[in-house]
Amino acid sequence: LTEDGGNTWNKLACDVLPSAIEGEAAFAASNTNISLTDQKAFIVTGGKAANVLVGQDFGKSWKKVKSPIVQGGKMTGIFTSDFLNSKTGIIAGGNWEEKSSTLNTMAITNDGGNTWQLLEDNPGYISCLQFVPNSKKVLACSTNGIFYSDSLGHSWKQVSDTGYYSFRISENGEYIYFSGNNRLMSVNTGSLLGI
């Protein structure tokens, strides 16, 4: 834990950290398996178990919440998460080996990660998602393309067939920067999403 902007760090006691089961892992490919909002931290896992670790008070206490995301295989589980606020967040992932499957690939919470409800109308496997700043709009990508929701993830529209692994939205929301296999893209948010 740092309280001075990262200049010094103090180790948290191991007995406050949730334990992992054998085969449970955290996928880091999109760099979005950790979300921070207010004083809460969320870490998502995959593999044999797809859980959400919820940290209170900047990670001083933790609980593990089982998610409904597909799990049990080496390449299944939650790959990405983002939170609109401390109550509302979306997790996504799926099965890397069956990317077209839409079964149990995305879920939403409205109670700070205590419970998760599946979002049935989804684009399938997702490696990265983020809320567009200052809105309830959500952007997502995978090697299957780029997807957009203006309904908190309850319905999606594909806006590009070109696949990417990850992206970041500029702080003011004006630009989106995508990274993929030997490709990078910078695009104006409004032109991509038609907003």
mmCIF file with all atom_site columns, C-alpha atoms in Angstrom:
data_model
loop_
_atom_site.group_PDB
_atom_site.id
_atom_site.type_symbol
_atom_site.label_atom_id
_atom_site.label_alt_id
_atom_site.label_comp_id
_atom_site.label_asym_id
_atom_site.label_entity_id
_atom_site.label_seq_id
_atom_site.pdbx_PDB_ins_code
_atom_site.Cartn_x
_atom_site.Cartn_y
_atom_site.Cartn_z
_atom_site.occupancy
_atom_site.B_iso_or_equiv
_atom_site.pdbx_formal_charge
_atom_site.auth_seq_id
_atom_site.auth_comp_id
_atom_site.auth_asym_id
_atom_site.auth_atom_id
_atom_site.pdbx_PDB_model_num
ATOM 1   C CA . LEU A 1 1   ? 0.000   0.000   0.000   1.00 0.00 ? 1   LEU A CA 1
ATOM 2   C CA . THR A 1 2   ? 1.317   3.457   -0.880  1.00 0.00 ? 2   THR A CA 1
ATOM 3   C CA . GLU A 1 3   ? 0.060   6.675   0.644   1.00 0.00 ? 3   GLU A CA 1
ATOM 4   C CA . ASP A 1 4   ? 2.589   9.029   -0.957  1.00 0.00 ? 4   ASP A CA 1
ATOM 5   C CA . GLY A 1 5   ? 1.985   8.567   -4.682  1.00 0.00 ? 5   GLY A CA 1
ATOM 6   C CA . GLY A 1 6   ? 4.185   5.483   -5.007  1.00 0.00 ? 6   GLY A CA 1
ATOM 7   C CA . ASN A 1 7   ? 7.410   6.808   -3.478  1.00 0.00 ? 7   ASN A CA 1
ATOM 8   C CA . THR A 1 8   ? 7.270   4.267   -0.645  1.00 0.00 ? 8   THR A CA 1
ATOM 9   C CA . TRP A 1 9   ? 5.331   1.035   -0.195  1.00 0.00 ? 9   TRP A CA 1
ATOM 10  C CA . ASN A 1 10  ? 4.200   -1.004  2.827   1.00 0.00 ? 10  ASN A CA 1
ATOM 11  C CA . LYS A 1 11  ? 3.357   -4.688  2.461   1.00 0.00 ? 11  LYS A CA 1
ATOM 12  C CA . LEU A 1 12  ? -0.177  -5.728  3.365   1.00 0.00 ? 12  LEU A CA 1
ATOM 13  C CA . ALA A 1 13  ? -0.461  -8.624  5.792   1.00 0.00 ? 13  ALA A CA 1
ATOM 14  C CA . CYS A 1 14  ? -0.938  -11.901 3.903   1.00 0.00 ? 14  CYS A CA 1
ATOM 15  C CA . ASP A 1 15  ? -3.749  -12.980 6.212   1.00 0.00 ? 15  ASP A CA 1
ATOM 16  C CA . VAL A 1 16  ? -6.012  -10.242 4.806   1.00 0.00 ? 16  VAL A CA 1
ATOM 17  C CA . LEU A 1 17  ? -5.499  -11.426 1.207   1.00 0.00 ? 17  LEU A CA 1
ATOM 18  C CA . PRO A 1 18  ? -7.865  -13.988 -0.373  1.00 0.00 ? 18  PRO A CA 1
ATOM 19  C CA . SER A 1 19  ? -6.261  -17.282 -1.327  1.00 0.00 ? 19  SER A CA 1
ATOM 20  C CA . ALA A 1 20  ? -6.388  -18.684 -4.857  1.00 0.00 ? 20  ALA A CA 1
ATOM 21  C CA . ILE A 1 21  ? -7.402  -22.221 -5.711  1.00 0.00 ? 21  ILE A CA 1
ATOM 22  C CA . GLU A 1 22  ? -5.098  -24.359 -7.826  1.00 0.00 ? 22  GLU A CA 1
ATOM 23  C CA . GLY A 1 23  ? -5.435  -23.295 -11.465 1.00 0.00 ? 23  GLY A CA 1
ATOM 24  C CA . GLU A 1 24  ? -6.927  -19.863 -10.687 1.00 0.00 ? 24  GLU A CA 1
ATOM 25  C CA . ALA A 1 25  ? -5.000  -17.070 -12.391 1.00 0.00 ? 25  ALA A CA 1
ATOM 26  C CA . ALA A 1 26  ? -5.199  -13.422 -13.419 1.00 0.00 ? 26  ALA A CA 1
ATOM 27  C CA . PHE A 1 27  ? -4.934  -12.641 -17.132 1.00 0.00 ? 27  PHE A CA 1
ATOM 28  C CA . ALA A 1 28  ? -2.850  -9.518  -17.710 1.00 0.00 ? 28  ALA A CA 1
ATOM 29  C CA . ALA A 1 29  ? -2.931  -9.192  -21.501 1.00 0.00 ? 29  ALA A CA 1
ATOM 30  C CA . SER A 1 30  ? -5.157  -6.084  -21.606 1.00 0.00 ? 30  SER A CA 1
ATOM 31  C CA . ASN A 1 31  ? -3.897  -4.595  -18.333 1.00 0.00 ? 31  ASN A CA 1
ATOM 32  C CA . THR A 1 32  ? -7.514  -4.243  -17.174 1.00 0.00 ? 32  THR A CA 1
ATOM 33  C CA . ASN A 1 33  ? -7.859  -7.052  -14.645 1.00 0.00 ? 33  ASN A CA 1
ATOM 34  C CA . ILE A 1 34  ? -7.538  -4.493  -11.817 1.00 0.00 ? 34  ILE A CA 1
ATOM 35  C CA . SER A 1 35  ? -10.047 -1.660  -11.333 1.00 0.00 ? 35  SER A CA 1
ATOM 36  C CA . LEU A 1 36  ? -9.889  1.109   -8.753  1.00 0.00 ? 36  LEU A CA 1
ATOM 37  C CA . THR A 1 37  ? -12.748 3.394   -7.775  1.00 0.00 ? 37  THR A CA 1
ATOM 38  C CA . ASP A 1 38  ? -13.184 5.511   -4.669  1.00 0.00 ? 38  ASP A CA 1
ATOM 39  C CA . GLN A 1 39  ? -11.561 3.459   -1.874  1.00 0.00 ? 39  GLN A CA 1
ATOM 40  C CA . LYS A 1 40  ? -12.304 0.087   -3.490  1.00 0.00 ? 40  LYS A CA 1
ATOM 41  C CA . ALA A 1 41  ? -10.111 -2.218  -5.547  1.00 0.00 ? 41  ALA A CA 1
ATOM 42  C CA . PHE A 1 42  ? -11.375 -5.015  -7.797  1.00 0.00 ? 42  PHE A CA 1
ATOM 43  C CA . ILE A 1 43  ? -9.168  -7.821  -9.149  1.00 0.00 ? 43  ILE A CA 1
ATOM 44  C CA . VAL A 1 44  ? -10.658 -10.382 -11.540 1.00 0.00 ? 44  VAL A CA 1
ATOM 45  C CA . THR A 1 45  ? -9.477  -13.947 -12.079 1.00 0.00 ? 45  THR A CA 1
ATOM 46  C CA . GLY A 1 46  ? -9.875  -16.780 -14.539 1.00 0.00 ? 46  GLY A CA 1
ATOM 47  C CA . GLY A 1 47  ? -8.735  -20.273 -15.321 1.00 0.00 ? 47  GLY A CA 1
ATOM 48  C CA . LYS A 1 48  ? -10.210 -22.898 -13.013 1.00 0.00 ? 48  LYS A CA 1
ATOM 49  C CA . ALA A 1 49  ? -12.209 -20.210 -11.166 1.00 0.00 ? 49  ALA A CA 1
ATOM 50  C CA . ALA A 1 50  ? -13.572 -16.833 -12.267 1.00 0.00 ? 50  ALA A CA 1
ATOM 51  C CA . ASN A 1 51  ? -13.791 -14.674 -9.173  1.00 0.00 ? 51  ASN A CA 1
ATOM 52  C CA . VAL A 1 52  ? -13.860 -10.999 -8.294  1.00 0.00 ? 52  VAL A CA 1
ATOM 53  C CA . LEU A 1 53  ? -11.635 -9.988  -5.387  1.00 0.00 ? 53  LEU A CA 1
ATOM 54  C CA . VAL A 1 54  ? -13.130 -6.922  -3.711  1.00 0.00 ? 54  VAL A CA 1
ATOM 55  C CA . GLY A 1 55  ? -10.777 -4.828  -1.601  1.00 0.00 ? 55  GLY A CA 1
ATOM 56  C CA . GLN A 1 56  ? -12.109 -2.265  0.863   1.00 0.00 ? 56  GLN A CA 1
ATOM 57  C CA . ASP A 1 57  ? -10.262 0.735   2.330   1.00 0.00 ? 57  ASP A CA 1
ATOM 58  C CA . PHE A 1 58  ? -7.589  0.778   -0.372  1.00 0.00 ? 58  PHE A CA 1
ATOM 59  C CA . GLY A 1 59  ? -7.002  -2.973  -0.062  1.00 0.00 ? 59  GLY A CA 1
ATOM 60  C CA . LYS A 1 60  ? -6.764  -3.260  3.731   1.00 0.00 ? 60  LYS A CA 1
ATOM 61  C CA . SER A 1 61  ? -9.493  -5.928  3.738   1.00 0.00 ? 61  SER A CA 1
ATOM 62  C CA . TRP A 1 62  ? -10.643 -8.317  1.003   1.00 0.00 ? 62  TRP A CA 1
ATOM 63  C CA . LYS A 1 63  ? -13.410 -10.717 0.087   1.00 0.00 ? 63  LYS A CA 1
ATOM 64  C CA . LYS A 1 64  ? -13.708 -13.119 -2.829  1.00 0.00 ? 64  LYS A CA 1
ATOM 65  C CA . VAL A 1 65  ? -16.949 -13.219 -4.832  1.00 0.00 ? 65  VAL A CA 1
ATOM 66  C CA . LYS A 1 66  ? -17.695 -16.058 -7.262  1.00 0.00 ? 66  LYS A CA 1
ATOM 67  C CA . SER A 1 67  ? -18.769 -14.779 -10.671 1.00 0.00 ? 67  SER A CA 1
ATOM 68  C CA . PRO A 1 68  ? -21.092 -16.407 -13.245 1.00 0.00 ? 68  PRO A CA 1
ATOM 69  C CA . ILE A 1 69  ? -18.483 -16.030 -16.022 1.00 0.00 ? 69  ILE A CA 1
ATOM 70  C CA . VAL A 1 70  ? -17.488 -19.270 -17.807 1.00 0.00 ? 70  VAL A CA 1
ATOM 71  C CA . GLN A 1 71  ? -14.660 -21.014 -15.950 1.00 0.00 ? 71  GLN A CA 1
ATOM 72  C CA . GLY A 1 72  ? -12.905 -24.324 -15.459 1.00 0.00 ? 72  GLY A CA 1
ATOM 73  C CA . GLY A 1 73  ? -10.476 -24.340 -18.398 1.00 0.00 ? 73  GLY A CA 1
ATOM 74  C CA . LYS A 1 74  ? -6.974  -22.959 -18.772 1.00 0.00 ? 74  LYS A CA 1
ATOM 75  C CA . MET A 1 75  ? -8.132  -20.062 -20.974 1.00 0.00 ? 75  MET A CA 1
ATOM 76  C CA . THR A 1 76  ? -11.567 -19.311 -19.499 1.00 0.00 ? 76  THR A CA 1
ATOM 77  C CA . GLY A 1 77  ? -12.711 -16.695 -17.043 1.00 0.00 ? 77  GLY A CA 1
ATOM 78  C CA . ILE A 1 78  ? -12.658 -12.935 -16.581 1.00 0.00 ? 78  ILE A CA 1
ATOM 79  C CA . PHE A 1 79  ? -10.158 -11.029 -18.707 1.00 0.00 ? 79  PHE A CA 1
ATOM 80  C CA . THR A 1 80  ? -11.231 -7.436  -18.065 1.00 0.00 ? 80  THR A CA 1
ATOM 81  C CA . SER A 1 81  ? -13.273 -5.179  -15.794 1.00 0.00 ? 81  SER A CA 1
ATOM 82  C CA . ASP A 1 82  ? -14.231 -1.558  -15.361 1.00 0.00 ? 82  ASP A CA 1
ATOM 83  C CA . PHE A 1 83  ? -16.364 0.353   -12.898 1.00 0.00 ? 83  PHE A CA 1
ATOM 84  C CA . LEU A 1 84  ? -18.589 3.340   -13.546 1.00 0.00 ? 84  LEU A CA 1
ATOM 85  C CA . ASN A 1 85  ? -18.585 4.053   -9.810  1.00 0.00 ? 85  ASN A CA 1
ATOM 86  C CA . SER A 1 86  ? -18.157 2.104   -6.568  1.00 0.00 ? 86  SER A CA 1
ATOM 87  C CA . LYS A 1 87  ? -21.497 0.328   -7.131  1.00 0.00 ? 87  LYS A CA 1
ATOM 88  C CA . THR A 1 88  ? -21.796 -0.331  -10.891 1.00 0.00 ? 88  THR A CA 1
ATOM 89  C CA . GLY A 1 89  ? -19.242 -2.316  -12.848 1.00 0.00 ? 89  GLY A CA 1
ATOM 90  C CA . ILE A 1 90  ? -18.931 -4.777  -15.727 1.00 0.00 ? 90  ILE A CA 1
ATOM 91  C CA . ILE A 1 91  ? -16.713 -7.848  -16.033 1.00 0.00 ? 91  ILE A CA 1
ATOM 92  C CA . ALA A 1 92  ? -16.069 -9.678  -19.296 1.00 0.00 ? 92  ALA A CA 1
ATOM 93  C CA . GLY A 1 93  ? -14.011 -12.483 -20.737 1.00 0.00 ? 93  GLY A CA 1
ATOM 94  C CA . GLY A 1 94  ? -15.138 -15.883 -21.901 1.00 0.00 ? 94  GLY A CA 1
ATOM 95  C CA . ASN A 1 95  ? -13.197 -18.691 -23.490 1.00 0.00 ? 95  ASN A CA 1
ATOM 96  C CA . TRP A 1 96  ? -10.075 -17.768 -25.479 1.00 0.00 ? 96  TRP A CA 1
ATOM 97  C CA . GLU A 1 97  ? -10.361 -21.066 -27.363 1.00 0.00 ? 97  GLU A CA 1
ATOM 98  C CA . GLU A 1 98  ? -14.051 -20.527 -28.296 1.00 0.00 ? 98  GLU A CA 1
ATOM 99  C CA . LYS A 1 99  ? -14.177 -16.793 -29.005 1.00 0.00 ? 99  LYS A CA 1
ATOM 100 C CA . SER A 1 100 ? -17.517 -16.845 -30.810 1.00 0.00 ? 100 SER A CA 1
ATOM 101 C CA . SER A 1 101 ? -19.372 -18.309 -27.813 1.00 0.00 ? 101 SER A CA 1
ATOM 102 C CA . THR A 1 102 ? -21.591 -15.785 -26.010 1.00 0.00 ? 102 THR A CA 1
ATOM 103 C CA . LEU A 1 103 ? -22.363 -18.144 -23.124 1.00 0.00 ? 103 LEU A CA 1
ATOM 104 C CA . ASN A 1 104 ? -21.563 -16.570 -19.742 1.00 0.00 ? 104 ASN A CA 1
ATOM 105 C CA . THR A 1 105 ? -19.011 -14.073 -21.054 1.00 0.00 ? 105 THR A CA 1
ATOM 106 C CA . MET A 1 106 ? -20.196 -10.805 -19.460 1.00 0.00 ? 106 MET A CA 1
ATOM 107 C CA . ALA A 1 107 ? -21.836 -9.725  -16.187 1.00 0.00 ? 107 ALA A CA 1
ATOM 108 C CA . ILE A 1 108 ? -22.806 -6.549  -14.345 1.00 0.00 ? 108 ILE A CA 1
ATOM 109 C CA . THR A 1 109 ? -22.962 -5.569  -10.688 1.00 0.00 ? 109 THR A CA 1
ATOM 110 C CA . ASN A 1 110 ? -24.999 -2.774  -9.155  1.00 0.00 ? 110 ASN A CA 1
ATOM 111 C CA . ASP A 1 111 ? -24.019 -3.434  -5.541  1.00 0.00 ? 111 ASP A CA 1
ATOM 112 C CA . GLY A 1 112 ? -20.260 -2.954  -5.539  1.00 0.00 ? 112 GLY A CA 1
ATOM 113 C CA . GLY A 1 113 ? -19.325 -6.468  -6.651  1.00 0.00 ? 113 GLY A CA 1
ATOM 114 C CA . ASN A 1 114 ? -21.313 -8.436  -4.069  1.00 0.00 ? 114 ASN A CA 1
ATOM 115 C CA . THR A 1 115 ? -23.551 -10.009 -6.721  1.00 0.00 ? 115 THR A CA 1
ATOM 116 C CA . TRP A 1 116 ? -23.239 -10.353 -10.515 1.00 0.00 ? 116 TRP A CA 1
ATOM 117 C CA . GLN A 1 117 ? -25.935 -10.740 -13.172 1.00 0.00 ? 117 GLN A CA 1
ATOM 118 C CA . LEU A 1 118 ? -25.136 -12.150 -16.612 1.00 0.00 ? 118 LEU A CA 1
ATOM 119 C CA . LEU A 1 119 ? -25.547 -9.877  -19.634 1.00 0.00 ? 119 LEU A CA 1
ATOM 120 C CA . GLU A 1 120 ? -27.005 -12.282 -22.184 1.00 0.00 ? 120 GLU A CA 1
ATOM 121 C CA . ASP A 1 121 ? -26.881 -10.020 -25.276 1.00 0.00 ? 121 ASP A CA 1
ATOM 122 C CA . ASN A 1 122 ? -23.101 -9.740  -25.601 1.00 0.00 ? 122 ASN A CA 1
ATOM 123 C CA . PRO A 1 123 ? -20.434 -9.926  -28.319 1.00 0.00 ? 123 PRO A CA 1
ATOM 124 C CA . GLY A 1 124 ? -18.770 -13.112 -27.033 1.00 0.00 ? 124 GLY A CA 1
ATOM 125 C CA . TYR A 1 125 ? -15.152 -13.231 -25.893 1.00 0.00 ? 125 TYR A CA 1
ATOM 126 C CA . ILE A 1 126 ? -13.848 -9.793  -24.780 1.00 0.00 ? 126 ILE A CA 1
ATOM 127 C CA . SER A 1 127 ? -10.263 -8.999  -23.772 1.00 0.00 ? 127 SER A CA 1
ATOM 128 C CA . CYS A 1 128 ? -10.710 -5.335  -22.807 1.00 0.00 ? 128 CYS A CA 1
ATOM 129 C CA . LEU A 1 129 ? -13.584 -3.027  -21.892 1.00 0.00 ? 129 LEU A CA 1
ATOM 130 C CA . GLN A 1 130 ? -13.873 0.490   -20.497 1.00 0.00 ? 130 GLN A CA 1
ATOM 131 C CA . PHE A 1 131 ? -16.561 3.024   -19.724 1.00 0.00 ? 131 PHE A CA 1
ATOM 132 C CA . VAL A 1 132 ? -16.351 6.121   -21.908 1.00 0.00 ? 132 VAL A CA 1
ATOM 133 C CA . PRO A 1 133 ? -15.451 8.912   -19.444 1.00 0.00 ? 133 PRO A CA 1
ATOM 134 C CA . ASN A 1 134 ? -18.374 10.813  -17.902 1.00 0.00 ? 134 ASN A CA 1
ATOM 135 C CA . SER A 1 135 ? -20.978 8.492   -19.415 1.00 0.00 ? 135 SER A CA 1
ATOM 136 C CA . LYS A 1 136 ? -22.707 5.129   -19.082 1.00 0.00 ? 136 LYS A CA 1
ATOM 137 C CA . LYS A 1 137 ? -21.451 4.121   -22.530 1.00 0.00 ? 137 LYS A CA 1
ATOM 138 C CA . VAL A 1 138 ? -19.114 1.106   -22.725 1.00 0.00 ? 138 VAL A CA 1
ATOM 139 C CA . LEU A 1 139 ? -16.491 0.220   -25.322 1.00 0.00 ? 139 LEU A CA 1
ATOM 140 C CA . ALA A 1 140 ? -15.017 -3.283  -25.694 1.00 0.00 ? 140 ALA A CA 1
ATOM 141 C CA . CYS A 1 141 ? -12.618 -5.104  -27.980 1.00 0.00 ? 141 CYS A CA 1
ATOM 142 C CA . SER A 1 142 ? -11.202 -8.519  -28.765 1.00 0.00 ? 142 SER A CA 1
ATOM 143 C CA . THR A 1 143 ? -9.553  -10.202 -31.701 1.00 0.00 ? 143 THR A CA 1
ATOM 144 C CA . ASN A 1 144 ? -13.120 -10.402 -33.117 1.00 0.00 ? 144 ASN A CA 1
ATOM 145 C CA . GLY A 1 145 ? -13.458 -6.609  -33.405 1.00 0.00 ? 145 GLY A CA 1
ATOM 146 C CA . ILE A 1 146 ? -14.553 -3.468  -31.567 1.00 0.00 ? 146 ILE A CA 1
ATOM 147 C CA . PHE A 1 147 ? -17.950 -3.257  -29.861 1.00 0.00 ? 147 PHE A CA 1
ATOM 148 C CA . TYR A 1 148 ? -20.004 -0.446  -28.312 1.00 0.00 ? 148 TYR A CA 1
ATOM 149 C CA . SER A 1 149 ? -22.913 -0.285  -25.869 1.00 0.00 ? 149 SER A CA 1
ATOM 150 C CA . ASP A 1 150 ? -24.988 2.742   -24.895 1.00 0.00 ? 150 ASP A CA 1
ATOM 151 C CA . SER A 1 151 ? -27.137 0.655   -22.533 1.00 0.00 ? 151 SER A CA 1
ATOM 152 C CA . LEU A 1 152 ? -24.722 -0.287  -19.729 1.00 0.00 ? 152 LEU A CA 1
ATOM 153 C CA . GLY A 1 153 ? -23.782 -3.462  -21.594 1.00 0.00 ? 153 GLY A CA 1
ATOM 154 C CA . HIS A 1 154 ? -27.314 -4.801  -22.075 1.00 0.00 ? 154 HIS A CA 1
ATOM 155 C CA . SER A 1 155 ? -27.012 -4.587  -25.884 1.00 0.00 ? 155 SER A CA 1
ATOM 156 C CA . TRP A 1 156 ? -24.012 -4.180  -28.202 1.00 0.00 ? 156 TRP A CA 1
ATOM 157 C CA . LYS A 1 157 ? -23.196 -2.944  -31.685 1.00 0.00 ? 157 LYS A CA 1
ATOM 158 C CA . GLN A 1 158 ? -20.057 -3.966  -33.589 1.00 0.00 ? 158 GLN A CA 1
ATOM 159 C CA . VAL A 1 159 ? -18.269 -0.850  -34.886 1.00 0.00 ? 159 VAL A CA 1
ATOM 160 C CA . SER A 1 160 ? -15.200 -2.515  -36.452 1.00 0.00 ? 160 SER A CA 1
ATOM 161 C CA . ASP A 1 161 ? -14.221 -5.970  -37.696 1.00 0.00 ? 161 ASP A CA 1
ATOM 162 C CA . THR A 1 162 ? -10.531 -5.299  -36.987 1.00 0.00 ? 162 THR A CA 1
ATOM 163 C CA . GLY A 1 163 ? -9.383  -7.086  -33.863 1.00 0.00 ? 163 GLY A CA 1
ATOM 164 C CA . TYR A 1 164 ? -7.397  -5.579  -31.007 1.00 0.00 ? 164 TYR A CA 1
ATOM 165 C CA . TYR A 1 165 ? -6.176  -6.825  -27.620 1.00 0.00 ? 165 TYR A CA 1
ATOM 166 C CA . SER A 1 166 ? -6.523  -3.648  -25.599 1.00 0.00 ? 166 SER A CA 1
ATOM 167 C CA . PHE A 1 167 ? -7.282  0.071   -25.676 1.00 0.00 ? 167 PHE A CA 1
ATOM 168 C CA . ARG A 1 168 ? -7.253  3.198   -23.538 1.00 0.00 ? 168 ARG A CA 1
ATOM 169 C CA . ILE A 1 169 ? -9.521  6.215   -23.734 1.00 0.00 ? 169 ILE A CA 1
ATOM 170 C CA . SER A 1 170 ? -7.976  9.642   -23.209 1.00 0.00 ? 170 SER A CA 1
ATOM 171 C CA . GLU A 1 171 ? -8.893  11.357  -19.954 1.00 0.00 ? 171 GLU A CA 1
ATOM 172 C CA . ASN A 1 172 ? -11.176 13.828  -21.714 1.00 0.00 ? 172 ASN A CA 1
ATOM 173 C CA . GLY A 1 173 ? -12.754 11.000  -23.735 1.00 0.00 ? 173 GLY A CA 1
ATOM 174 C CA . GLU A 1 174 ? -11.822 12.550  -27.083 1.00 0.00 ? 174 GLU A CA 1
ATOM 175 C CA . TYR A 1 175 ? -9.461  9.839   -28.389 1.00 0.00 ? 175 TYR A CA 1
ATOM 176 C CA . ILE A 1 176 ? -9.130  6.059   -28.143 1.00 0.00 ? 176 ILE A CA 1
ATOM 177 C CA . TYR A 1 177 ? -5.809  4.256   -28.550 1.00 0.00 ? 177 TYR A CA 1
ATOM 178 C CA . PHE A 1 178 ? -5.949  0.581   -29.586 1.00 0.00 ? 178 PHE A CA 1
ATOM 179 C CA . SER A 1 179 ? -3.196  -2.055  -29.574 1.00 0.00 ? 179 SER A CA 1
ATOM 180 C CA . GLY A 1 180 ? -3.283  -5.371  -31.382 1.00 0.00 ? 180 GLY A CA 1
ATOM 181 C CA . ASN A 1 181 ? -1.121  -7.930  -33.139 1.00 0.00 ? 181 ASN A CA 1
ATOM 182 C CA . ASN A 1 182 ? 1.506   -5.768  -34.897 1.00 0.00 ? 182 ASN A CA 1
ATOM 183 C CA . ARG A 1 183 ? -0.945  -2.861  -35.098 1.00 0.00 ? 183 ARG A CA 1
ATOM 184 C CA . LEU A 1 184 ? -1.766  0.363   -33.266 1.00 0.00 ? 184 LEU A CA 1
ATOM 185 C CA . MET A 1 185 ? -4.653  2.739   -33.902 1.00 0.00 ? 185 MET A CA 1
ATOM 186 C CA . SER A 1 186 ? -5.565  6.201   -32.663 1.00 0.00 ? 186 SER A CA 1
ATOM 187 C CA . VAL A 1 187 ? -9.106  7.323   -33.448 1.00 0.00 ? 187 VAL A CA 1
ATOM 188 C CA . ASN A 1 188 ? -11.476 10.117  -32.492 1.00 0.00 ? 188 ASN A CA 1
ATOM 189 C CA . THR A 1 189 ? -14.118 8.712   -30.135 1.00 0.00 ? 189 THR A CA 1
ATOM 190 C CA . GLY A 1 190 ? -17.009 10.492  -31.812 1.00 0.00 ? 190 GLY A CA 1
ATOM 191 C CA . SER A 1 191 ? -16.096 9.313   -35.294 1.00 0.00 ? 191 SER A CA 1
ATOM 192 C CA . LEU A 1 192 ? -15.696 5.685   -34.190 1.00 0.00 ? 192 LEU A CA 1
ATOM 193 C CA . LEU A 1 193 ? -18.884 5.524   -32.149 1.00 0.00 ? 193 LEU A CA 1
ATOM 194 C CA . GLY A 1 194 ? -20.994 7.994   -34.085 1.00 0.00 ? 194 GLY A CA 1
ATOM 195 C CA . ILE A 1 195 ? -21.598 10.155  -31.017 1.00 0.00 ? 195 ILE A CA 1
#
